[in-house]
mmCIF file of C-alpha atoms in Angstrom:
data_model
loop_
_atom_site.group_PDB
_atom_site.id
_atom_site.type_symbol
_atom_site.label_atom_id
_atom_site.label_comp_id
_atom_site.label_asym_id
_atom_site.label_seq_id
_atom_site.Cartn_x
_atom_site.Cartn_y
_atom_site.Cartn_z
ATOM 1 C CA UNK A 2 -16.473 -2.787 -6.083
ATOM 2 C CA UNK A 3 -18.540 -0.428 -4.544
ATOM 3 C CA UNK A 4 -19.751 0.211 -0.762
ATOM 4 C CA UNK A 5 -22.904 2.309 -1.131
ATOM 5 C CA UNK A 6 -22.420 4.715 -3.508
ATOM 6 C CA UNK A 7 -18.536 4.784 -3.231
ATOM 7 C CA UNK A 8 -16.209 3.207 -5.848
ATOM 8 C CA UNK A 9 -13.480 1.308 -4.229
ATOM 9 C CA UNK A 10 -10.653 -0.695 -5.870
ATOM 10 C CA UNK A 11 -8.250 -3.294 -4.251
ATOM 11 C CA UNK A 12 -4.945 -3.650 -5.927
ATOM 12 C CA UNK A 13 -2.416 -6.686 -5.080
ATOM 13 C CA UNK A 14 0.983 -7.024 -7.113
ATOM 14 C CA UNK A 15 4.302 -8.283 -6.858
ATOM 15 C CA UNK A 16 6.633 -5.723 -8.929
ATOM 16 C CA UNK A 17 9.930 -6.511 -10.147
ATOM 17 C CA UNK A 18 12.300 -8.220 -7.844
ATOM 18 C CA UNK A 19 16.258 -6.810 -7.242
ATOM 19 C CA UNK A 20 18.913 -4.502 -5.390
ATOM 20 C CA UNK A 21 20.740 -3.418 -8.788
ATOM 21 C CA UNK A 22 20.951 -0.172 -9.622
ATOM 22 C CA UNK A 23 18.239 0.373 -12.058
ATOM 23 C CA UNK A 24 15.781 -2.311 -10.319
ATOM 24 C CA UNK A 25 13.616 0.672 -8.970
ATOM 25 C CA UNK A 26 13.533 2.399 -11.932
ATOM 26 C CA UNK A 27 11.865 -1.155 -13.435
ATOM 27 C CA UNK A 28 9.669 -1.404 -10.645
ATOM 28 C CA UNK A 29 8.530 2.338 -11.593
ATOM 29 C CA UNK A 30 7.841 1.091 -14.730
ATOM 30 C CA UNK A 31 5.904 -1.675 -13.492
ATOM 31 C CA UNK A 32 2.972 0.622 -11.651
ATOM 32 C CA UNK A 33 2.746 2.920 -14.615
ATOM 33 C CA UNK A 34 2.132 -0.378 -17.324
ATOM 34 C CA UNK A 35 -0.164 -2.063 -14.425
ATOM 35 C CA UNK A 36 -1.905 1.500 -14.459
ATOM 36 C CA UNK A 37 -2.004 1.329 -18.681
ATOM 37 C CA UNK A 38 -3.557 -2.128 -18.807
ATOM 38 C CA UNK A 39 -5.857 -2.477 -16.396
ATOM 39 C CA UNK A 40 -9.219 -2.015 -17.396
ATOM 40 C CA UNK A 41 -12.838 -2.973 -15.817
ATOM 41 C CA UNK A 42 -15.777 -4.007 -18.261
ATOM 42 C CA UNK A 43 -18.640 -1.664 -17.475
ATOM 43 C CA UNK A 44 -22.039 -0.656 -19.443
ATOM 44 C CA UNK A 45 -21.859 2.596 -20.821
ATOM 45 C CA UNK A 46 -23.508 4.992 -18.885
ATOM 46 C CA UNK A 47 -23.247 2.892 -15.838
ATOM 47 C CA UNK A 48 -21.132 5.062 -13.744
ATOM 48 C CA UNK A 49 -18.785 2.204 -13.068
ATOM 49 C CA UNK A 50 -14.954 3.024 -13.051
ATOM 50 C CA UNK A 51 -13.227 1.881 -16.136
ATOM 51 C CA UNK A 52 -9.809 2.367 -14.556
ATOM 52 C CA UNK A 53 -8.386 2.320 -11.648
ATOM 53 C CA UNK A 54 -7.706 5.532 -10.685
ATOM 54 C CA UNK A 55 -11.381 6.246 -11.874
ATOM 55 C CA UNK A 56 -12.741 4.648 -8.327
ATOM 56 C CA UNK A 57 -12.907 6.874 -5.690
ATOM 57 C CA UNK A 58 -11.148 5.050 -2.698
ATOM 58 C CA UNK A 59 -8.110 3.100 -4.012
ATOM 59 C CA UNK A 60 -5.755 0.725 -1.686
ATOM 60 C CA UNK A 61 -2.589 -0.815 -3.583
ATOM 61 C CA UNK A 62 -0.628 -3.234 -1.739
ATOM 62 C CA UNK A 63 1.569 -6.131 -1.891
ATOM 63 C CA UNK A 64 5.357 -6.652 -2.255
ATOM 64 C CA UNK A 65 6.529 -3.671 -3.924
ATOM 65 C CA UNK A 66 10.046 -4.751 -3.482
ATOM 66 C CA UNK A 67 11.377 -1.268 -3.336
ATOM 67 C CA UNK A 68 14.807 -1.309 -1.495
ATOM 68 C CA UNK A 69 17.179 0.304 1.204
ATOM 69 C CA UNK A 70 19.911 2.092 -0.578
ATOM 70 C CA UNK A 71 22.490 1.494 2.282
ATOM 71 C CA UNK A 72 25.112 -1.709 2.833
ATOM 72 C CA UNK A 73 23.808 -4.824 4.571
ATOM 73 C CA UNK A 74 26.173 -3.553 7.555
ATOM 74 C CA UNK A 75 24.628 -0.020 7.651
ATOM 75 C CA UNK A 76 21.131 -1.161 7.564
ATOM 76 C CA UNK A 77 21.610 -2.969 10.275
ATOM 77 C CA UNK A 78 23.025 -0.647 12.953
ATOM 78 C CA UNK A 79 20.413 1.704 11.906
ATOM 79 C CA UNK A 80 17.757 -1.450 12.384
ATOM 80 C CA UNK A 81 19.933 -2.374 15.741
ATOM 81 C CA UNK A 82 19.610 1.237 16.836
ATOM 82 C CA UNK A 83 15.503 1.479 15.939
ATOM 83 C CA UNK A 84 16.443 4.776 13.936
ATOM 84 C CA UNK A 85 13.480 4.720 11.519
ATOM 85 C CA UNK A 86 13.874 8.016 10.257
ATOM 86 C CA UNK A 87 17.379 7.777 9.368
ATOM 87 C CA UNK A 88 16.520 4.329 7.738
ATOM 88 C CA UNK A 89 13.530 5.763 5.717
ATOM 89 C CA UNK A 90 15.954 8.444 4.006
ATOM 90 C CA UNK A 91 17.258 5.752 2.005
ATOM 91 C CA UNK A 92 14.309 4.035 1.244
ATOM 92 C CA UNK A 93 13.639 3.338 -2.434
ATOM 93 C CA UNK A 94 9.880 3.747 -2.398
ATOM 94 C CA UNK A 95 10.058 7.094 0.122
ATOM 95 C CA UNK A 96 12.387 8.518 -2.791
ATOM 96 C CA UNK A 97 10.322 7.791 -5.729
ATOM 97 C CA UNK A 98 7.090 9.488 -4.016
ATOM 98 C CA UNK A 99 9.215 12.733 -3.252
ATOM 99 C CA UNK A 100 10.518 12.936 -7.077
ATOM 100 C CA UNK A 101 7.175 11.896 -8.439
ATOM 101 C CA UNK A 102 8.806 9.125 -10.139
ATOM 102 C CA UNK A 103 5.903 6.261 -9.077
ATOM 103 C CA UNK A 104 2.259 6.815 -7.116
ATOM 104 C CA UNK A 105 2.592 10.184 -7.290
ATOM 105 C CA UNK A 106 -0.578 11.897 -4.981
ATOM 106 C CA UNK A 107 -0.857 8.187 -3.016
ATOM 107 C CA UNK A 108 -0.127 8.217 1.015
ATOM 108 C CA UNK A 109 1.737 5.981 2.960
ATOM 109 C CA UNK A 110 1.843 5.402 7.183
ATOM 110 C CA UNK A 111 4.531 6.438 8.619
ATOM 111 C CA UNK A 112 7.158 3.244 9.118
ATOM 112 C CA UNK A 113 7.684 2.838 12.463
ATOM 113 C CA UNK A 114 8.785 -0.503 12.822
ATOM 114 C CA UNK A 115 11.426 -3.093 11.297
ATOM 115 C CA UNK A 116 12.394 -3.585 7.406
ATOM 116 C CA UNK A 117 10.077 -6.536 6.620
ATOM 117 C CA UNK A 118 12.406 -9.029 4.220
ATOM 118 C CA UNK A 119 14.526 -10.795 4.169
ATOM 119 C CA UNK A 120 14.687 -13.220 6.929
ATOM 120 C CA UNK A 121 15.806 -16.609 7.422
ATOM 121 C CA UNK A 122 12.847 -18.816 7.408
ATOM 122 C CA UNK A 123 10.997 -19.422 10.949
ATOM 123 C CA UNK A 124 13.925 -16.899 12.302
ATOM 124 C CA UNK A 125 13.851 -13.601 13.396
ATOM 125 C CA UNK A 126 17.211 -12.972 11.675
ATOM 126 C CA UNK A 127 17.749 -11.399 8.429
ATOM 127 C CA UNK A 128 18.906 -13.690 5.577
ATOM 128 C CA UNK A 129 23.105 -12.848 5.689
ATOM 129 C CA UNK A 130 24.083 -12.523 9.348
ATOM 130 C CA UNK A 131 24.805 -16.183 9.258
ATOM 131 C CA UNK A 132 28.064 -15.560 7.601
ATOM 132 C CA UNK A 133 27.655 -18.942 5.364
ATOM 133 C CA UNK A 134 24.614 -17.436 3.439
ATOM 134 C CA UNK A 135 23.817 -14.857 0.435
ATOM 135 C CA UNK A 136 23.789 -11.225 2.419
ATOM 136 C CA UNK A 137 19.805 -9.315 1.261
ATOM 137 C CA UNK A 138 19.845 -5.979 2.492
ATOM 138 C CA UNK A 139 16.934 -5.595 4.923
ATOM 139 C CA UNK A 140 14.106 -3.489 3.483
ATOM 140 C CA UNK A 141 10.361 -2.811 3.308
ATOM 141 C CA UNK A 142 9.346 -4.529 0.576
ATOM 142 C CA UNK A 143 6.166 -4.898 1.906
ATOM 143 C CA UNK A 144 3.825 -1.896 1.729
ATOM 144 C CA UNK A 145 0.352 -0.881 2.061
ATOM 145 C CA UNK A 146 -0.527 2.840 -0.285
ATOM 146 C CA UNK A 147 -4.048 4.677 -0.139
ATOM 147 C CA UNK A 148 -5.427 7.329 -2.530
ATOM 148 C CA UNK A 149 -8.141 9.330 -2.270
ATOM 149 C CA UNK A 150 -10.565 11.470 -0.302
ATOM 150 C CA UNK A 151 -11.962 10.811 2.965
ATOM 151 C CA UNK A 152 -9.733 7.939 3.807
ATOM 152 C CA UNK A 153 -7.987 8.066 7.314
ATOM 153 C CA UNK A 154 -5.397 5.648 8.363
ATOM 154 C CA UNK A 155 -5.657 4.541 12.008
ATOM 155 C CA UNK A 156 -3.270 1.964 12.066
ATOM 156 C CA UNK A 157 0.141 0.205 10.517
ATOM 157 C CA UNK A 158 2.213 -2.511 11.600
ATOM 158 C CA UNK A 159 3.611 -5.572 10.564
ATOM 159 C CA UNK A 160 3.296 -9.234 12.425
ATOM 160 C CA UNK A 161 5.097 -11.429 13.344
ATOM 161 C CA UNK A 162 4.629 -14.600 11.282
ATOM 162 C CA UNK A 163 7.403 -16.566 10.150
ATOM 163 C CA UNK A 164 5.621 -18.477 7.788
ATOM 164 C CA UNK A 165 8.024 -17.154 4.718
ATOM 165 C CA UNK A 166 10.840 -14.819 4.495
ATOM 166 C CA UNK A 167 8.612 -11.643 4.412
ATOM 167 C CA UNK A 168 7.265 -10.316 7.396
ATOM 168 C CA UNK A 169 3.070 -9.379 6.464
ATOM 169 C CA UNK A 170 1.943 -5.843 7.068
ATOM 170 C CA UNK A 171 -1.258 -4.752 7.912
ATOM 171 C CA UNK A 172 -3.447 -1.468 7.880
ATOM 172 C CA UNK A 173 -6.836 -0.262 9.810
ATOM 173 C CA UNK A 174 -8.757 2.755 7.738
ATOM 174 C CA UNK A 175 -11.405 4.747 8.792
ATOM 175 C CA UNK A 176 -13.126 5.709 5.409
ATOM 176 C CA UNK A 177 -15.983 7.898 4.547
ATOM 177 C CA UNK A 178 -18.681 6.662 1.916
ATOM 178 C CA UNK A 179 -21.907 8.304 0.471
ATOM 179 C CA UNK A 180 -24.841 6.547 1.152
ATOM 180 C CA UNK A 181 -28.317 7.626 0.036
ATOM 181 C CA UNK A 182 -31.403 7.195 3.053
ATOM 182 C CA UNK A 183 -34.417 5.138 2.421
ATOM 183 C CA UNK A 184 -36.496 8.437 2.165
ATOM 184 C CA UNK A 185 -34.227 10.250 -0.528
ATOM 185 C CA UNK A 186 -34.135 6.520 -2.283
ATOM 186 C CA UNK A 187 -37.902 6.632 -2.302
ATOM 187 C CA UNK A 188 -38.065 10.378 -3.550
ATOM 188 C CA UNK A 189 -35.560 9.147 -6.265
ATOM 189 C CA UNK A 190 -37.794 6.792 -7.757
ATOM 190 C CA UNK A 191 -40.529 9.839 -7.864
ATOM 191 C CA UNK A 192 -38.439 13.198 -9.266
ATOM 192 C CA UNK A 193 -35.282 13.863 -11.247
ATOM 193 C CA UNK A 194 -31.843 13.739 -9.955
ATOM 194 C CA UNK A 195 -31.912 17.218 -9.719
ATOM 195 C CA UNK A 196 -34.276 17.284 -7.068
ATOM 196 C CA UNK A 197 -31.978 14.774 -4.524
ATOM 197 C CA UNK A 198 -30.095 17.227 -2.415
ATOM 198 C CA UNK A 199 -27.047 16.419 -0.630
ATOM 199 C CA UNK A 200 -26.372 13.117 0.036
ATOM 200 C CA UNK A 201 -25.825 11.730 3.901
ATOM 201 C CA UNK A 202 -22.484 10.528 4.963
ATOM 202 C CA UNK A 203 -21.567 7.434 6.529
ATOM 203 C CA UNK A 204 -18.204 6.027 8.218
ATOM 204 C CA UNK A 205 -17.487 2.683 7.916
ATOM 205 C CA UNK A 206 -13.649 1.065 9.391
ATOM 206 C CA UNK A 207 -11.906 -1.862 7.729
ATOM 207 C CA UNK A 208 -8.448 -3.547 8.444
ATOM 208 C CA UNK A 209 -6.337 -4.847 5.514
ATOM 209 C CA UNK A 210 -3.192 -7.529 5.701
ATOM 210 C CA UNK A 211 -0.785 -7.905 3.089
#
């Protein structure tokens, strides 16, 4: 889609589910063959993206299912304790950005609030500390990325709905676009491209949920 000028692209998945060892390494996999497939019909020559990293502002999200490498018991004194940081070194997805391994380039806001799965439905405990279920390490499984220019995150958080064992996150943006004015549109009809100077910039906010 496009806002003005800019080329945007939404992207929504659900990569591969697990807390084996080699589960990240498969959900890795996943964004590269999601990256390899995916492919928008345009006209040629009409400066449409045919990828997706061919769009200028990009915004993956969804439930990435990237896990906490730490025992159900150490995740949650460090969850008990609010120590985010700590929490975060151990976090599947914060590892594979640092070797390059998966969305290599993309940005993330900082995680400042509670792994968002697993919980017991319409609970605010975590599947497992009823000592009669299947333990799930708490993670953040759900995750909101950005890429590209002129993008600024103003806000993420996650809310408190209970409405399934994931907890929904959501991020505010403040994005630049390029828009033309009226009078350059009207020149543009009249001379060559070469003759538009610089374009104008606008600023435009959105909020996104996943």
């Amino acid at each position: 889609m496009s806002v003005y000028q800019t080329l945007f692209c939404f992207v929504c998945t659900h990569l591969t589910s697990g807390d084996k060892d080699g589960d990240a390494v498969k959900r890795n996999a996943n964004v590269h063959e999601i990256h390899r497939r995916t492919h928008f019909n345009t006209e040629p020559g009409g400066g449409l993206a045919k990828c997706i990293n061919d769009h200028e502002r990009i915004i993956w999200m969804g439930d990435l299912n990237y896990r906490i490498n730490l025992s159900y018991e150490e995740t949650l004194e460090l969850i008990s304790k609010k120590d985010w940081p700590k929490l975060i070194e151990s976090d599947q997805l914060t590892r594979e950005f640092r070797k390059g391994c998966a969305f290599d380039g993309w940005s993330e806001g900082i995680l400042k609030f509670p792994p968002t799965y697993k919980y017991e439905r319409d609970s605010d405990k975590y599947h497992g500390e009823d000592p009669r279920a299947v333990r799930r390490t708490p993670a953040w499984c759900d995750r909101i990325l950005s890429s590209g220019k002129g993008m600024r995150l103003l806000r993420y958080r996650r809310c408190e709905l209970r409405l399934s064992d994931h907890r929904p996150v959501t991020a505010t943006y403040m994005v630049e676009v390029e828009v033309f004015s009226a009078r350059k549109l009207q020149r543009a009809l009249t001379y060559t491209d070469a003759e538009i100077e610089n374009e104008e910039v606008v600023t435009h906010s959105f909020h996104l949920t996943e």
